[in-house]
Coordinates of C-alpha atoms in Angstrom, one line a residue:
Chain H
X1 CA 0.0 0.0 0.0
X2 CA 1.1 3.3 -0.5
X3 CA 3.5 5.5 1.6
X4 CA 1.3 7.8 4.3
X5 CA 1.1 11.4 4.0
X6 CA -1.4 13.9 5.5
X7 CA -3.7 14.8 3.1
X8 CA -4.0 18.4 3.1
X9 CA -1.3 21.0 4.7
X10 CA -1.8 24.9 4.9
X11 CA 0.1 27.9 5.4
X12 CA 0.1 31.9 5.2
X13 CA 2.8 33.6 2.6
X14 CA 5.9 33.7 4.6
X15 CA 5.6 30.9 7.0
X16 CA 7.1 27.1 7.1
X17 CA 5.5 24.1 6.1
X18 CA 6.0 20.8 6.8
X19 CA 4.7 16.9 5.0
X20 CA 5.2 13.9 6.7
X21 CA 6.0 10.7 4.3
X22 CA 5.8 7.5 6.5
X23 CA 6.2 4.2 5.5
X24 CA 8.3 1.3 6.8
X25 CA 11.9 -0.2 7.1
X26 CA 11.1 -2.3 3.9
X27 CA 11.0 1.4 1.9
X28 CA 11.2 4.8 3.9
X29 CA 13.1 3.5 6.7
X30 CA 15.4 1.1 4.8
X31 CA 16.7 2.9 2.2
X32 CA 17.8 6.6 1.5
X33 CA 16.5 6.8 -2.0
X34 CA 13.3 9.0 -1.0
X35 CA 12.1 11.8 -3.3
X36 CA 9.6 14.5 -3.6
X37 CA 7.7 15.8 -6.6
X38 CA 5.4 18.6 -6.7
X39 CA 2.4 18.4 -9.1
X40 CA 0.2 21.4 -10.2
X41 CA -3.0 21.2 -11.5
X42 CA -2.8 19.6 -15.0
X43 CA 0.8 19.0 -15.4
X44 CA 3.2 16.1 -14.9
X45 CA 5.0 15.6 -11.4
X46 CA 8.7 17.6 -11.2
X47 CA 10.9 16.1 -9.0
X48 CA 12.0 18.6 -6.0
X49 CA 14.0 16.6 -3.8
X50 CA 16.0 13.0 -4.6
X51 CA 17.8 10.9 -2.1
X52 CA 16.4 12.4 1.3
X53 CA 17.8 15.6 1.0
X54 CA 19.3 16.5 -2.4
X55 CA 18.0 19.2 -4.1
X56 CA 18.5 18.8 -7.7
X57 CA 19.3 22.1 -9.9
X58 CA 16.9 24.3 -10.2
X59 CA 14.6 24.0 -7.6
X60 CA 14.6 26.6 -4.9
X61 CA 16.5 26.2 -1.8
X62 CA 13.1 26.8 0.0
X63 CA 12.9 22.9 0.1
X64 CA 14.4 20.7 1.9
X65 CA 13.9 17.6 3.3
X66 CA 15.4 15.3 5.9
X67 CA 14.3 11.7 6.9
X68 CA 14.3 9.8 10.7
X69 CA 13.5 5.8 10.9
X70 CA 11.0 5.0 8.8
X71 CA 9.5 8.6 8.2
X72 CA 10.5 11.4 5.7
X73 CA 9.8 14.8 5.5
X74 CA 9.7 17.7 3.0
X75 CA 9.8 21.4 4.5
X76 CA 9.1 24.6 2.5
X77 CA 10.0 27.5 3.8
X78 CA 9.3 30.7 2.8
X79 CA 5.7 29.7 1.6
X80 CA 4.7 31.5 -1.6
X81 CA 1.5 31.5 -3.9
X82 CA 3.0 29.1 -6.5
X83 CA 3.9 26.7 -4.0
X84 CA 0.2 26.0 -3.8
X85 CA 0.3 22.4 -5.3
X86 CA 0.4 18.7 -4.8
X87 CA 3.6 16.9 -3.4
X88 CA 4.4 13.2 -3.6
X89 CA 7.1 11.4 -1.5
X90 CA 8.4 8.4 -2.9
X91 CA 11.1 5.4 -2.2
X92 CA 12.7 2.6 -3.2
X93 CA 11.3 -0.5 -1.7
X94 CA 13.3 -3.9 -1.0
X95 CA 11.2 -5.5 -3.6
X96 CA 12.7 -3.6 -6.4
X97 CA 9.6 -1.0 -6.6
X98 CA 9.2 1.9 -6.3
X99 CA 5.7 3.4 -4.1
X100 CA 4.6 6.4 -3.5
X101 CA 2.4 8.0 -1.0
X102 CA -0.7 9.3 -1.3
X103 CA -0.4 12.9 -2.0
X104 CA -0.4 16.4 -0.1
X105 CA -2.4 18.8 -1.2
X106 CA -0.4 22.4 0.2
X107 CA -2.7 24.8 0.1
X108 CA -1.6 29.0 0.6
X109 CA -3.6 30.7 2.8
Chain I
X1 CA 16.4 19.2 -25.0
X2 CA 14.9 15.9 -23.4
X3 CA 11.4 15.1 -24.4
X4 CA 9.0 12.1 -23.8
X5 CA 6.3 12.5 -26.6
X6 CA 3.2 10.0 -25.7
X7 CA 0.6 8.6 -27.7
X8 CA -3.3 10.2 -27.3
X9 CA -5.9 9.6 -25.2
X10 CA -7.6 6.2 -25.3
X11 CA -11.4 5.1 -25.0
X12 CA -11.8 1.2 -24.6
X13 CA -14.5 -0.9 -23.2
X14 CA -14.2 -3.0 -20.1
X15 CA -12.2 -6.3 -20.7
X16 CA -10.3 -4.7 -24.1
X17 CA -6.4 -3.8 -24.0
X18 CA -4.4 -0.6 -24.3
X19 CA -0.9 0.2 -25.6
X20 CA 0.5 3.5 -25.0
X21 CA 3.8 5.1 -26.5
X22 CA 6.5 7.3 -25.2
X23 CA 9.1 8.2 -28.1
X24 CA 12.0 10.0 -26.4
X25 CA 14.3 12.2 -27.9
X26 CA 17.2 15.0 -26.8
X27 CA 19.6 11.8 -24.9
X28 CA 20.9 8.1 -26.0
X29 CA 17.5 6.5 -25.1
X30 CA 19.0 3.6 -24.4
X31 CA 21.1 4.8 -21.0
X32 CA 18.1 5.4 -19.2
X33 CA 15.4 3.4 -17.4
X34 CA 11.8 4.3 -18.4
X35 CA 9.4 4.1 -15.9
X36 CA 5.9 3.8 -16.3
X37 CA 3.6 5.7 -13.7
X38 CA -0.6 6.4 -13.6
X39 CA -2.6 8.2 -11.8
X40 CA -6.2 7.7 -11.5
X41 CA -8.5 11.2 -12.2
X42 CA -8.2 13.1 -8.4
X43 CA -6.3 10.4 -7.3
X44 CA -2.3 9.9 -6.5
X45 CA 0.7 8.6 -8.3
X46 CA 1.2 4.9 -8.7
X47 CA 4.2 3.2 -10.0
X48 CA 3.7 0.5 -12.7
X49 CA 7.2 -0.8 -13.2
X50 CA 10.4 0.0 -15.6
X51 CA 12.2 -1.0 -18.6
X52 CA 15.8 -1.0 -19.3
X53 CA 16.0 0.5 -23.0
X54 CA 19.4 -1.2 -23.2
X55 CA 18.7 -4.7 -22.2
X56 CA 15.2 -5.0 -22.4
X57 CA 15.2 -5.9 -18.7
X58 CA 11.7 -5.0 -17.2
X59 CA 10.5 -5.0 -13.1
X60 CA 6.7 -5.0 -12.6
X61 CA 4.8 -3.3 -9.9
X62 CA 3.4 -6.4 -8.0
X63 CA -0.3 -5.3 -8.6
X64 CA -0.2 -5.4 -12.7
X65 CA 1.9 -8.6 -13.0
X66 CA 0.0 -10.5 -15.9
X67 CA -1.7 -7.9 -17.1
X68 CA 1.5 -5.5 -17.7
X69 CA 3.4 -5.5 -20.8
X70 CA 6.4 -3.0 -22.0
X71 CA 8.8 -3.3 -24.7
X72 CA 10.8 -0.9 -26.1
X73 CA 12.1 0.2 -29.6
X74 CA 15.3 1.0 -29.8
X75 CA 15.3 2.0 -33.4
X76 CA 12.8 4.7 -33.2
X77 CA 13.9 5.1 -29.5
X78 CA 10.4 4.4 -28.5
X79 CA 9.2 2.7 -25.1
X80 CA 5.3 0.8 -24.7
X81 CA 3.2 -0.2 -22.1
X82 CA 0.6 -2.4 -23.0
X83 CA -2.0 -3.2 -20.1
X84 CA -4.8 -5.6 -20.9
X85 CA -8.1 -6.8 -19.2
X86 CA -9.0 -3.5 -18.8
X87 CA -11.5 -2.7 -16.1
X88 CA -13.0 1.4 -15.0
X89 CA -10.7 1.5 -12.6
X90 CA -7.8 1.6 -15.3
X91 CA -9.4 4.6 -16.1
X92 CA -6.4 7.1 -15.2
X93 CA -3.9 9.0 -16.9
X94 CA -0.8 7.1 -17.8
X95 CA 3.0 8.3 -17.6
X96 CA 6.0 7.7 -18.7
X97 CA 8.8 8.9 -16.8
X98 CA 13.2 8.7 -17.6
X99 CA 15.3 7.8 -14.9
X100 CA 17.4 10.9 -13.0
X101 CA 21.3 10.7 -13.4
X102 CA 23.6 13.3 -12.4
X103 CA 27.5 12.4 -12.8
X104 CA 27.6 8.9 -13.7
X105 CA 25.4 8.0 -10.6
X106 CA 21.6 7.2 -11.7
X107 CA 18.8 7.8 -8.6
X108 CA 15.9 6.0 -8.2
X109 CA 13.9 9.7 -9.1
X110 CA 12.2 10.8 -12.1
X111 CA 13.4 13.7 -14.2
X112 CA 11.3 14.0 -17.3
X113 CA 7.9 13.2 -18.0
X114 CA 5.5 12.2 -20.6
X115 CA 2.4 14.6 -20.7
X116 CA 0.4 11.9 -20.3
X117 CA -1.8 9.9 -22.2
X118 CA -5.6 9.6 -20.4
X119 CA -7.0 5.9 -20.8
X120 CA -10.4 6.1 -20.0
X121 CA -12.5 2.4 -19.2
X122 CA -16.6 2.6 -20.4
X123 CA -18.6 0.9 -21.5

């Protein structure tokens, strides 16, 4: 099953935000090949953040992300209008798969 | 620059098959994995499986073994996913999706996509 994430996470222009990505040691927890996309309305998923914490070239240093045991977590700082999107965390599994979770919806207050 | 051209949007009734195609150009096509991902309409991301463009090699996603199928052309640098006994909730958009390497190291990531090709499942 897929990778859990909070469904919806707000926050004014400005401020921090936080998504949670929990899975288990047979993905998240066991493996440091997590990434993050970001998906707007209508497009295709861009990839934001690749191996836990790598940012690839490009995207702004607002985002960043760590990981602890078995749960992963994307931080955008800074929180601007275009921002406003959905975010997918995603890993490696020990069955040669890759899963992904759920979805965020970040909304901009 | 890298693009992943996919085929159009599909209508097929309940039980048919679909083949979709992603024809890459802008990089050797064969020195990347292709992934194939969907995503169901208001729904999240879901991770089909990927093909080696090289060797032909392919890993299925657990939940479309026997009903998955991709091949690749390397000639016309063109990758296919072909997924059969078709039922509404195949109804999604598909993706195809190149493997991210940066300096000879390749990461289980995803840095260009398809536009997406919408398979839709009616009767």
């Amino acid at each position: 099953s897929a990778l859990t994430q909070p469904a919806s996470v707000s926050g004014s222009p400005g401020q921090s935000i936080t998504i949670s990505c929990t899975g288990t040691s047979s993905d998240v927890g066991g493996y440091n090949h997590v990434s993050w996309y970001q998906q707007h309305p209508g497009k295709a998923p861009k990839f934001v953040i690749y191996d836990v914490n790598n940012r690839p070239s490009g995207v702004s240093d607002r985002f960043s992300a760590s990981k602890s045991g078995n749960t992963a977590s994307l931080t955008i700082s800074g929180l601007q209008a275009e921002d406003e999107a959905d975010y997918y965390c995603s890993s490696y599994t020990s069955s040669n798969a890759l899963l992904f979770g759920g979805g965020t919806k970040v909304t901009v207050l | 620059q890298v693009q992943l051209v996919q085929s159009g949007a599909e209508v097929k009734k309940p039980g048919a098959s679909v083949k979709v195609s992603c024809k890459a150009s802008g990089y050797t096509f064969i020195d990347y994995y292709l992934h194939w991902v969907r995503q169901a309409p208001g729904q999240g991301l879901e991770w089909m499986g990927r093909i080696n463009p090289n060797s032909g090699d392919i890993n299925y996603a657990q939940s479309f073994r026997g009903r998955v199928t991709m091949t690749r052309d390397t000639s016309i640098s063109t990758a296919y996913m072909e997924l059969s006994r078709l039922t509404s909730d195949d109804t999604a958009v598909y993706y195809c999706a190149k493997k991210f390497c940066s300096k000879a190291v390749c990461h289980d990531t995803f840095d260009f996509w398809g536009q997406g090709t919408m398979v839709t499942v009616s009767s």
